Amino acid sequence: MTADERHPEWIVDPHTPNIARMYDYYLGGKDHFAADRAAAERVLQAIPYAPEFARSNRRFLSRAVTHLAALGIRQFVDIGSGLPSQENTHEVAQRAAPDARVVYVDRDPVVLAHARALLARDDNTTVIQADLREPDRILGHPELTAQIDFSRPVAILLLAILHFLPDDENPAAVVETLRSHLAPGSFLVLSHVHAGEVPDDLQREVRGAYGKTAAGDIIPRTPAEIGAFFTRTKLHQPGLVPVESWNPEAAPYVPRLTKAGLLGAIGEVV
Ligand SMILES: C[S@@+](CC[C@H](N)C(=O)[O-])C[C@H]1O[C@@H](n2cnc3c(N)ncnc32)[C@H](O)[C@@H]1O
């Protein structure tokens, strides 16, 4: 299917699989249609343990936000926030620091509808519709700038989203635009799919399933490529590791990446 033939994501189409609803299916949620389940099952045929790394990614979110709140961060921008799940960013942040401000950003209208209903119930939490590929628009969005003061430290979360940007959409430049807007002492929190040693034919199956979504693909990157997104930041312990192993108390180690999964890290803007 070519990009022109695919439904754009802003049309709510239950017959076209959708990445947020597929992810909800992996997480055991209930916001998905038959087309989402069929595409997700195709992924599960190739990578049966995909739900484990989706759940681990959510735990990484919770640990990372708790860690940053303990360091005094009170402003969070969660880009590609997805359908509301358990332990959403504002719940974790505001449990640790009741005055924490959170802006959720997603381009998917289904996500937006659910998020506005379930997440934005207090004055410190805002949901906006915007596309990561237009970072300047995100940074200048009036509802975001009403909530977030970029002269003070901010944590930008990019969890399980950058692998939907192919190289020709220049994800490194997108991250750099976001990072360069941040004051020293701010943070980038990022997780990204890697393919481990999964055989090419199984990788093609997974990419074929995501090829039917509006995103058009999922692009696994190597640890070195994912690490390069942290240019001009200082990684906090334990560095870039599988999300299930991210624990600031743990000693650094070099994991063997045989299985596919998500690598995550926290980089401090210096
Ligand atoms: C797999 S979900 C991840 C949800 C959450 N960040 C997490 O890690 O649990 C990816 C989300 O990114 C959103 N997304 C994908 N590409 C995007 C883009 N270019 N701009 C904004 N949101 C995007 C999708 O709509 C989806 O909600």
mmCIF file of N, CA and C in Angstrom, residues 78-211:
data_model
loop_
_atom_site.group_PDB
_atom_site.id
_atom_site.type_symbol
_atom_site.label_atom_id
_atom_site.label_comp_id
_atom_site.label_asym_id
_atom_site.label_seq_id
_atom_site.Cartn_x
_atom_site.Cartn_y
_atom_site.Cartn_z
ATOM 1 N N ASP A 78 4.849 14.929 27.119
ATOM 2 C CA ASP A 78 4.831 13.512 26.723
ATOM 3 C C ASP A 78 4.332 13.446 25.274
ATOM 4 N N ILE A 79 5.264 13.246 24.329
ATOM 5 C CA ILE A 79 4.914 13.305 22.902
ATOM 6 C C ILE A 79 4.717 11.884 22.360
ATOM 7 N N GLY A 80 3.542 11.655 21.743
ATOM 8 C CA GLY A 80 3.164 10.299 21.328
ATOM 9 C C GLY A 80 2.684 9.539 22.548
ATOM 10 N N SER A 81 1.801 10.214 23.284
ATOM 11 C CA SER A 81 1.417 9.709 24.613
ATOM 12 C C SER A 81 0.576 8.441 24.537
ATOM 13 N N GLY A 82 -0.132 8.229 23.426
ATOM 14 C CA GLY A 82 -0.907 6.999 23.261
ATOM 15 C C GLY A 82 -2.224 7.036 24.024
ATOM 16 N N LEU A 83 -2.976 5.943 23.915
ATOM 17 C CA LEU A 83 -4.249 5.846 24.634
ATOM 18 C C LEU A 83 -3.975 5.785 26.132
ATOM 19 N N PRO A 84 -4.831 6.401 26.931
ATOM 20 C CA PRO A 84 -4.620 6.329 28.372
ATOM 21 C C PRO A 84 -4.523 4.873 28.825
ATOM 22 N N SER A 85 -3.607 4.632 29.732
ATOM 23 C CA SER A 85 -3.373 3.277 30.210
ATOM 24 C C SER A 85 -3.262 3.366 31.734
ATOM 25 N N GLN A 86 -2.572 2.394 32.344
ATOM 26 C CA GLN A 86 -2.322 2.525 33.772
ATOM 27 C C GLN A 86 -1.077 3.371 33.960
ATOM 28 N N GLU A 87 -0.990 4.065 35.075
ATOM 29 C CA GLU A 87 0.207 4.846 35.394
ATOM 30 C C GLU A 87 0.558 5.824 34.275
ATOM 31 N N ASN A 88 -0.424 6.674 33.941
ATOM 32 C CA ASN A 88 -0.157 7.697 32.936
ATOM 33 C C ASN A 88 0.779 8.765 33.531
ATOM 34 N N THR A 89 1.435 9.503 32.621
ATOM 35 C CA THR A 89 2.508 10.402 33.061
ATOM 36 C C THR A 89 2.055 11.371 34.156
ATOM 37 N N HIS A 90 0.873 11.984 33.992
ATOM 38 C CA HIS A 90 0.477 12.983 35.005
ATOM 39 C C HIS A 90 0.168 12.328 36.340
ATOM 40 N N GLU A 91 -0.320 11.073 36.302
ATOM 41 C CA GLU A 91 -0.613 10.390 37.574
ATOM 42 C C GLU A 91 0.679 10.109 38.328
ATOM 43 N N VAL A 92 1.687 9.627 37.588
ATOM 44 C CA VAL A 92 2.979 9.318 38.215
ATOM 45 C C VAL A 92 3.633 10.611 38.708
ATOM 46 N N ALA A 93 3.649 11.627 37.834
ATOM 47 C CA ALA A 93 4.334 12.878 38.180
ATOM 48 C C ALA A 93 3.650 13.571 39.356
ATOM 49 N N GLN A 94 2.310 13.622 39.310
ATOM 50 C CA GLN A 94 1.599 14.379 40.348
ATOM 51 C C GLN A 94 1.514 13.602 41.670
ATOM 52 N N ARG A 95 1.713 12.283 41.606
ATOM 53 C CA ARG A 95 1.813 11.524 42.862
ATOM 54 C C ARG A 95 3.105 11.928 43.584
ATOM 55 N N ALA A 96 4.176 12.071 42.788
ATOM 56 C CA ALA A 96 5.471 12.442 43.380
ATOM 57 C C ALA A 96 5.520 13.932 43.708
ATOM 58 N N ALA A 97 4.869 14.738 42.884
ATOM 59 C CA ALA A 97 4.928 16.201 43.047
ATOM 60 C C ALA A 97 3.586 16.760 42.588
ATOM 61 N N PRO A 98 2.674 17.039 43.529
ATOM 62 C CA PRO A 98 1.307 17.439 43.148
ATOM 63 C C PRO A 98 1.236 18.662 42.245
ATOM 64 N N ASP A 99 2.284 19.497 42.259
ATOM 65 C CA ASP A 99 2.261 20.695 41.412
ATOM 66 C C ASP A 99 2.857 20.435 40.023
ATOM 67 N N ALA A 100 3.171 19.194 39.701
ATOM 68 C CA ALA A 100 3.785 18.902 38.394
ATOM 69 C C ALA A 100 2.797 19.211 37.266
ATOM 70 N N ARG A 101 3.341 19.768 36.194
ATOM 71 C CA ARG A 101 2.526 20.105 35.021
ATOM 72 C C ARG A 101 2.853 19.132 33.897
ATOM 73 N N VAL A 102 1.804 18.676 33.207
ATOM 74 C CA VAL A 102 2.013 17.675 32.151
ATOM 75 C C VAL A 102 1.242 18.085 30.905
ATOM 76 N N VAL A 103 1.920 18.062 29.759
ATOM 77 C CA VAL A 103 1.237 18.258 28.473
ATOM 78 C C VAL A 103 1.401 16.983 27.663
ATOM 79 N N TYR A 104 0.280 16.409 27.262
ATOM 80 C CA TYR A 104 0.278 15.240 26.384
ATOM 81 C C TYR A 104 0.138 15.723 24.945
ATOM 82 N N VAL A 105 0.917 15.098 24.058
ATOM 83 C CA VAL A 105 0.875 15.463 22.634
ATOM 84 C C VAL A 105 0.702 14.176 21.833
ATOM 85 N N ASP A 106 -0.268 14.156 20.945
ATOM 86 C CA ASP A 106 -0.403 13.020 20.029
ATOM 87 C C ASP A 106 -1.096 13.547 18.778
ATOM 88 N N ARG A 107 -0.911 12.844 17.670
ATOM 89 C CA ARG A 107 -1.561 13.332 16.443
ATOM 90 C C ARG A 107 -2.843 12.572 16.142
ATOM 91 N N ASP A 108 -3.088 11.498 16.886
ATOM 92 C CA ASP A 108 -4.186 10.595 16.569
ATOM 93 C C ASP A 108 -5.475 11.071 17.248
ATOM 94 N N PRO A 109 -6.542 11.327 16.455
ATOM 95 C CA PRO A 109 -7.771 11.858 17.053
ATOM 96 C C PRO A 109 -8.436 10.895 18.035
ATOM 97 N N VAL A 110 -8.225 9.592 17.854
ATOM 98 C CA VAL A 110 -8.808 8.625 18.805
ATOM 99 C C VAL A 110 -8.118 8.796 20.152
ATOM 100 N N VAL A 111 -6.792 8.914 20.101
ATOM 101 C CA VAL A 111 -6.022 9.134 21.328
ATOM 102 C C VAL A 111 -6.478 10.434 21.984
ATOM 103 N N LEU A 112 -6.640 11.469 21.166
ATOM 104 C CA LEU A 112 -7.012 12.780 21.698
ATOM 105 C C LEU A 112 -8.352 12.732 22.409
ATOM 106 N N ALA A 113 -9.322 12.056 21.794
ATOM 107 C CA ALA A 113 -10.656 11.988 22.380
ATOM 108 C C ALA A 113 -10.597 11.286 23.739
ATOM 109 N N HIS A 114 -9.912 10.146 23.782
ATOM 110 C CA HIS A 114 -9.807 9.417 25.051
ATOM 111 C C HIS A 114 -9.011 10.224 26.070
ATOM 112 N N ALA A 115 -7.930 10.815 25.604
ATOM 113 C CA ALA A 115 -7.045 11.523 26.532
ATOM 114 C C ALA A 115 -7.768 12.722 27.140
ATOM 115 N N ARG A 116 -8.505 13.448 26.304
ATOM 116 C CA ARG A 116 -9.197 14.633 26.847
ATOM 117 C C ARG A 116 -10.226 14.203 27.877
ATOM 118 N N ALA A 117 -10.889 13.070 27.626
ATOM 119 C CA ALA A 117 -11.923 12.613 28.561
ATOM 120 C C ALA A 117 -11.311 12.110 29.868
ATOM 121 N N LEU A 118 -10.185 11.418 29.765
ATOM 122 C CA LEU A 118 -9.673 10.702 30.935
ATOM 123 C C LEU A 118 -8.500 11.373 31.628
ATOM 124 N N LEU A 119 -7.727 12.159 30.880
ATOM 125 C CA LEU A 119 -6.476 12.634 31.458
ATOM 126 C C LEU A 119 -6.537 14.080 31.935
ATOM 127 N N ALA A 120 -7.167 14.917 31.115
ATOM 128 C CA ALA A 120 -7.073 16.350 31.393
ATOM 129 C C ALA A 120 -8.176 16.796 32.347
ATOM 130 N N ARG A 121 -8.081 16.320 33.575
ATOM 131 C CA ARG A 121 -9.140 16.624 34.530
ATOM 132 C C ARG A 121 -8.702 17.638 35.565
ATOM 133 N N ASP A 122 -7.509 18.166 35.413
ATOM 134 C CA ASP A 122 -7.048 19.163 36.375
ATOM 135 C C ASP A 122 -6.336 20.275 35.617
ATOM 136 N N ASP A 123 -6.156 21.389 36.298
ATOM 137 C CA ASP A 123 -5.599 22.561 35.628
ATOM 138 C C ASP A 123 -4.156 22.372 35.201
ATOM 139 N N ASN A 124 -3.468 21.390 35.775
ATOM 140 C CA ASN A 124 -2.045 21.206 35.479
ATOM 141 C C ASN A 124 -1.797 20.200 34.359
ATOM 142 N N THR A 125 -2.864 19.682 33.743
ATOM 143 C CA THR A 125 -2.699 18.657 32.704
ATOM 144 C C THR A 125 -3.423 19.105 31.442
ATOM 145 N N THR A 126 -2.715 19.065 30.321
ATOM 146 C CA THR A 126 -3.260 19.541 29.049
ATOM 147 C C THR A 126 -3.005 18.489 27.974
ATOM 148 N N VAL A 127 -3.914 18.392 27.009
ATOM 149 C CA VAL A 127 -3.748 17.462 25.896
ATOM 150 C C VAL A 127 -3.817 18.275 24.607
ATOM 151 N N ILE A 128 -2.807 18.139 23.740
ATOM 152 C CA ILE A 128 -2.874 18.862 22.461
ATOM 153 C C ILE A 128 -2.659 17.892 21.297
ATOM 154 N N GLN A 129 -3.232 18.263 20.170
ATOM 155 C CA GLN A 129 -3.040 17.466 18.958
ATOM 156 C C GLN A 129 -1.937 18.114 18.136
ATOM 157 N N ALA A 130 -0.876 17.384 17.896
ATOM 158 C CA ALA A 130 0.225 17.901 17.078
ATOM 159 C C ALA A 130 1.054 16.724 16.604
ATOM 160 N N ASP A 131 1.878 17.004 15.599
ATOM 161 C CA ASP A 131 2.668 15.953 14.959
ATOM 162 C C ASP A 131 4.137 16.145 15.307
ATOM 163 N N LEU A 132 4.767 15.075 15.758
ATOM 164 C CA LEU A 132 6.194 15.133 16.117
ATOM 165 C C LEU A 132 7.045 15.637 14.963
ATOM 166 N N ARG A 133 6.595 15.394 13.731
ATOM 167 C CA ARG A 133 7.407 15.812 12.585
ATOM 168 C C ARG A 133 7.439 17.333 12.432
ATOM 169 N N GLU A 134 6.621 18.011 13.236
ATOM 170 C CA GLU A 134 6.629 19.489 13.230
ATOM 171 C C GLU A 134 6.952 19.983 14.642
ATOM 172 N N PRO A 135 8.188 19.764 15.087
ATOM 173 C CA PRO A 135 8.509 20.078 16.491
ATOM 174 C C PRO A 135 8.348 21.557 16.830
ATOM 175 N N ASP A 136 8.591 22.445 15.859
ATOM 176 C CA ASP A 136 8.438 23.875 16.166
ATOM 177 C C ASP A 136 6.987 24.210 16.495
ATOM 178 N N ARG A 137 6.078 23.533 15.793
ATOM 179 C CA ARG A 137 4.650 23.761 16.092
ATOM 180 C C ARG A 137 4.302 23.284 17.495
ATOM 181 N N ILE A 138 4.875 22.144 17.875
ATOM 182 C CA ILE A 138 4.622 21.638 19.233
ATOM 183 C C ILE A 138 5.125 22.663 20.248
ATOM 184 N N LEU A 139 6.387 23.089 20.055
ATOM 185 C CA LEU A 139 7.019 23.971 21.040
ATOM 186 C C LEU A 139 6.317 25.323 21.134
ATOM 187 N N GLY A 140 5.693 25.747 20.026
ATOM 188 C CA GLY A 140 5.029 27.046 20.033
ATOM 189 C C GLY A 140 3.535 26.966 20.246
ATOM 190 N N HIS A 141 3.010 25.769 20.454
ATOM 191 C CA HIS A 141 1.554 25.606 20.594
ATOM 192 C C HIS A 141 1.060 26.408 21.799
ATOM 193 N N PRO A 142 0.048 27.286 21.609
ATOM 194 C CA PRO A 142 -0.344 28.175 22.716
ATOM 195 C C PRO A 142 -0.811 27.429 23.971
ATOM 196 N N GLU A 143 -1.449 26.275 23.798
ATOM 197 C CA GLU A 143 -1.892 25.549 25.012
ATOM 198 C C GLU A 143 -0.701 24.927 25.733
ATOM 199 N N LEU A 144 0.350 24.605 24.963
ATOM 200 C CA LEU A 144 1.552 24.060 25.602
ATOM 201 C C LEU A 144 2.324 25.174 26.314
ATOM 202 N N THR A 145 2.475 26.305 25.635
ATOM 203 C CA THR A 145 3.277 27.379 26.257
ATOM 204 C C THR A 145 2.529 27.997 27.447
ATOM 205 N N ALA A 146 1.205 27.812 27.492
ATOM 206 C CA ALA A 146 0.463 28.294 28.668
ATOM 207 C C ALA A 146 0.799 27.445 29.900
ATOM 208 N N GLN A 147 1.228 26.222 29.661
ATOM 209 C CA GLN A 147 1.460 25.275 30.763
ATOM 210 C C GLN A 147 2.946 25.128 31.086
ATOM 211 N N ILE A 148 3.795 25.256 30.076
ATOM 212 C CA ILE A 148 5.213 24.906 30.221
ATOM 213 C C ILE A 148 6.085 26.152 30.059
ATOM 214 N N ASP A 149 6.981 26.365 31.014
ATOM 215 C CA ASP A 149 7.919 27.488 30.995
ATOM 216 C C ASP A 149 9.287 26.945 30.586
ATOM 217 N N PHE A 150 9.679 27.205 29.327
ATOM 218 C CA PHE A 150 10.918 26.615 28.820
ATOM 219 C C PHE A 150 12.175 27.308 29.351
ATOM 220 N N SER A 151 12.012 28.373 30.138
ATOM 221 C CA SER A 151 13.211 28.947 30.760
ATOM 222 C C SER A 151 13.618 28.115 31.980
ATOM 223 N N ARG A 152 12.756 27.181 32.382
ATOM 224 C CA ARG A 152 13.047 26.295 33.514
ATOM 225 C C ARG A 152 13.118 24.852 33.000
ATOM 226 N N PRO A 153 13.714 23.933 33.798
ATOM 227 C CA PRO A 153 13.868 22.557 33.311
ATOM 228 C C PRO A 153 12.542 21.876 32.961
ATOM 229 N N VAL A 154 12.592 21.143 31.869
ATOM 230 C CA VAL A 154 11.434 20.409 31.339
ATOM 231 C C VAL A 154 11.917 19.001 30.973
ATOM 232 N N ALA A 155 11.084 18.008 31.178
ATOM 233 C CA ALA A 155 11.391 16.671 30.652
ATOM 234 C C ALA A 155 10.512 16.422 29.436
ATOM 235 N N ILE A 156 11.141 16.109 28.310
ATOM 236 C CA ILE A 156 10.387 15.721 27.116
ATOM 237 C C ILE A 156 10.464 14.209 26.992
ATOM 238 N N LEU A 157 9.299 13.580 26.913
ATOM 239 C CA LEU A 157 9.219 12.122 26.789
ATOM 240 C C LEU A 157 8.925 11.757 25.339
ATOM 241 N N LEU A 158 9.745 10.890 24.794
ATOM 242 C CA LEU A 158 9.532 10.362 23.436
ATOM 243 C C LEU A 158 9.582 8.840 23.550
ATOM 244 N N LEU A 159 8.508 8.269 24.060
ATOM 245 C CA LEU A 159 8.522 6.838 24.344
ATOM 246 C C LEU A 159 7.790 6.078 23.245
ATOM 247 N N ALA A 160 8.495 5.130 22.654
ATOM 248 C CA ALA A 160 7.921 4.259 21.624
ATOM 249 C C ALA A 160 7.257 5.064 20.511
ATOM 250 N N ILE A 161 7.912 6.110 20.071
ATOM 251 C CA ILE A 161 7.361 6.918 18.972
ATOM 252 C C ILE A 161 8.376 7.140 17.846
ATOM 253 N N LEU A 162 9.674 7.307 18.182
ATOM 254 C CA LEU A 162 10.621 7.688 17.118
ATOM 255 C C LEU A 162 10.783 6.601 16.062
ATOM 256 N N HIS A 163 10.484 5.346 16.429
ATOM 257 C CA HIS A 163 10.613 4.282 15.417
ATOM 258 C C HIS A 163 9.509 4.362 14.365
ATOM 259 N N PHE A 164 8.577 5.298 14.509
ATOM 260 C CA PHE A 164 7.587 5.519 13.450
ATOM 261 C C PHE A 164 8.036 6.621 12.488
ATOM 262 N N LEU A 165 9.198 7.205 12.738
ATOM 263 C CA LEU A 165 9.744 8.217 11.814
ATOM 264 C C LEU A 165 10.885 7.595 11.016
ATOM 265 N N PRO A 166 10.699 7.407 9.708
ATOM 266 C CA PRO A 166 11.794 6.878 8.893
ATOM 267 C C PRO A 166 12.922 7.893 8.774
ATOM 268 N N ASP A 167 14.085 7.422 8.342
ATOM 269 C CA ASP A 167 15.252 8.309 8.263
ATOM 270 C C ASP A 167 14.985 9.514 7.367
ATOM 271 N N ASP A 168 14.169 9.331 6.306
ATOM 272 C CA ASP A 168 13.972 10.477 5.403
ATOM 273 C C ASP A 168 13.086 11.561 6.036
ATOM 274 N N GLU A 169 12.514 11.274 7.210
ATOM 275 C CA GLU A 169 11.811 12.343 7.946
ATOM 276 C C GLU A 169 12.716 12.930 9.033
ATOM 277 N N ASN A 170 13.952 12.528 9.009
ATOM 278 C CA ASN A 170 15.023 13.095 9.833
ATOM 279 C C ASN A 170 14.695 13.173 11.335
ATOM 280 N N PRO A 171 14.485 12.011 11.950
ATOM 281 C CA PRO A 171 14.174 12.016 13.391
ATOM 282 C C PRO A 171 15.268 12.671 14.229
ATOM 283 N N ALA A 172 16.532 12.568 13.785
ATOM 284 C CA ALA A 172 17.612 13.192 14.570
ATOM 285 C C ALA A 172 17.422 14.712 14.620
ATOM 286 N N ALA A 173 17.010 15.298 13.496
ATOM 287 C CA ALA A 173 16.799 16.756 13.470
ATOM 288 C C ALA A 173 15.596 17.134 14.338
ATOM 289 N N VAL A 174 14.577 16.274 14.339
ATOM 290 C CA VAL A 174 13.400 16.531 15.185
ATOM 291 C C VAL A 174 13.824 16.563 16.654
ATOM 292 N N VAL A 175 14.601 15.550 17.069
ATOM 293 C CA VAL A 175 15.049 15.491 18.467
ATOM 294 C C VAL A 175 15.934 16.692 18.783
ATOM 295 N N GLU A 176 16.793 17.062 17.842
ATOM 296 C CA GLU A 176 17.694 18.195 18.076
ATOM 297 C C GLU A 176 16.901 19.506 18.244
ATOM 298 N N THR A 177 15.835 19.668 17.442
ATOM 299 C CA THR A 177 15.001 20.878 17.590
ATOM 300 C C THR A 177 14.397 20.927 18.993
ATOM 301 N N LEU A 178 13.926 19.782 19.468
ATOM 302 C CA LEU A 178 13.331 19.749 20.809
ATOM 303 C C LEU A 178 14.406 20.026 21.864
ATOM 304 N N ARG A 179 15.544 19.314 21.737
ATOM 305 C CA ARG A 179 16.598 19.457 22.752
ATOM 306 C C ARG A 179 17.109 20.890 22.827
ATOM 307 N N SER A 180 17.282 21.514 21.660
ATOM 308 C CA SER A 180 17.900 22.846 21.651
ATOM 309 C C SER A 180 16.959 23.894 22.266
ATOM 310 N N HIS A 181 15.698 23.543 22.454
ATOM 311 C CA HIS A 181 14.738 24.463 23.062
ATOM 312 C C HIS A 181 14.765 24.375 24.592
ATOM 313 N N LEU A 182 15.491 23.368 25.111
ATOM 314 C CA LEU A 182 15.407 23.076 26.544
ATOM 315 C C LEU A 182 16.509 23.780 27.327
ATOM 316 N N ALA A 183 16.164 24.249 28.511
ATOM 317 C CA ALA A 183 17.152 24.866 29.411
ATOM 318 C C ALA A 183 18.063 23.788 29.987
ATOM 319 N N PRO A 184 19.296 24.142 30.363
ATOM 320 C CA PRO A 184 20.160 23.176 31.060
ATOM 321 C C PRO A 184 19.425 22.616 32.274
ATOM 322 N N GLY A 185 19.691 21.323 32.539
ATOM 323 C CA GLY A 185 18.979 20.668 33.652
ATOM 324 C C GLY A 185 17.674 20.049 33.203
ATOM 325 N N SER A 186 17.341 20.226 31.906
ATOM 326 C CA SER A 186 16.164 19.547 31.339
ATOM 327 C C SER A 186 16.560 18.128 30.932
ATOM 328 N N PHE A 187 15.558 17.352 30.524
ATOM 329 C CA PHE A 187 15.823 15.952 30.195
ATOM 330 C C PHE A 187 15.079 15.508 28.935
ATOM 331 N N LEU A 188 15.741 14.578 28.223
ATOM 332 C CA LEU A 188 15.066 13.813 27.169
ATOM 333 C C LEU A 188 14.913 12.392 27.682
ATOM 334 N N VAL A 189 13.707 11.870 27.625
ATOM 335 C CA VAL A 189 13.463 10.474 27.988
ATOM 336 C C VAL A 189 12.992 9.792 26.710
ATOM 337 N N LEU A 190 13.678 8.731 26.343
ATOM 338 C CA LEU A 190 13.411 8.164 25.022
ATOM 339 C C LEU A 190 13.409 6.636 25.097
ATOM 340 N N SER A 191 12.465 6.007 24.407
ATOM 341 C CA SER A 191 12.580 4.554 24.204
ATOM 342 C C SER A 191 12.294 4.263 22.736
ATOM 343 N N HIS A 192 12.914 3.201 22.243
ATOM 344 C CA HIS A 192 12.901 2.954 20.795
ATOM 345 C C HIS A 192 13.066 1.468 20.533
ATOM 346 N N VAL A 193 12.375 0.953 19.528
ATOM 347 C CA VAL A 193 12.452 -0.465 19.181
ATOM 348 C C VAL A 193 13.794 -0.815 18.550
ATOM 349 N N HIS A 194 14.355 -1.960 19.001
ATOM 350 C CA HIS A 194 15.504 -2.550 18.297
ATOM 351 C C HIS A 194 15.103 -3.987 17.947
ATOM 352 N N ALA A 195 15.781 -4.543 16.940
ATOM 353 C CA ALA A 195 15.345 -5.843 16.415
ATOM 354 C C ALA A 195 16.118 -7.016 16.997
ATOM 355 N N GLY A 196 17.109 -6.750 17.855
ATOM 356 C CA GLY A 196 17.909 -7.851 18.391
ATOM 357 C C GLY A 196 18.445 -8.705 17.262
ATOM 358 N N GLU A 197 18.332 -10.025 17.428
ATOM 359 C CA GLU A 197 18.798 -10.935 16.370
ATOM 360 C C GLU A 197 17.613 -11.623 15.699
ATOM 361 N N VAL A 198 16.492 -10.938 15.685
ATOM 362 C CA VAL A 198 15.288 -11.497 15.055
ATOM 363 C C VAL A 198 15.545 -11.656 13.549
ATOM 364 N N PRO A 199 15.271 -12.843 12.993
ATOM 365 C CA PRO A 199 15.555 -13.065 11.566
ATOM 366 C C PRO A 199 14.809 -12.079 10.664
ATOM 367 N N ASP A 200 15.406 -11.834 9.494
ATOM 368 C CA ASP A 200 14.861 -10.831 8.570
ATOM 369 C C ASP A 200 13.410 -11.108 8.181
ATOM 370 N N ASP A 201 13.066 -12.406 7.967
ATOM 371 C CA ASP A 201 11.698 -12.681 7.499
ATOM 372 C C ASP A 201 10.677 -12.304 8.585
ATOM 373 N N LEU A 202 11.022 -12.505 9.866
ATOM 374 C CA LEU A 202 10.094 -12.128 10.941
ATOM 375 C C LEU A 202 10.025 -10.607 11.072
ATOM 376 N N GLN A 203 11.164 -9.950 10.881
ATOM 377 C CA GLN A 203 11.146 -8.474 10.902
ATOM 378 C C GLN A 203 10.253 -7.935 9.785
ATOM 379 N N ARG A 204 10.330 -8.604 8.615
ATOM 380 C CA ARG A 204 9.492 -8.148 7.485
ATOM 381 C C ARG A 204 8.014 -8.311 7.812
ATOM 382 N N GLU A 205 7.659 -9.402 8.516
ATOM 383 C CA GLU A 205 6.269 -9.617 8.911
ATOM 384 C C GLU A 205 5.777 -8.470 9.790
ATOM 385 N N VAL A 206 6.599 -8.132 10.796
ATOM 386 C CA VAL A 206 6.217 -7.056 11.726
ATOM 387 C C VAL A 206 6.059 -5.741 10.958
ATOM 388 N N ARG A 207 7.022 -5.453 10.099
ATOM 389 C CA ARG A 207 6.959 -4.190 9.354
ATOM 390 C C ARG A 207 5.789 -4.210 8.379
ATOM 391 N N GLY A 208 5.464 -5.412 7.869
ATOM 392 C CA GLY A 208 4.296 -5.535 6.985
ATOM 393 C C GLY A 208 3.009 -5.208 7.733
ATOM 394 N N ALA A 209 2.907 -5.685 8.980
ATOM 395 C CA ALA A 209 1.701 -5.408 9.778
ATOM 396 C C ALA A 209 1.584 -3.909 10.039
ATOM 397 N N TYR A 210 2.690 -3.256 10.393
ATOM 398 C CA TYR A 210 2.644 -1.810 10.643
ATOM 399 C C TYR A 210 2.522 -1.023 9.337
ATOM 400 N N GLY A 211 2.899 -1.667 8.217
ATOM 401 C CA GLY A 211 2.764 -0.996 6.924
ATOM 402 C C GLY A 211 1.322 -0.698 6.575
#
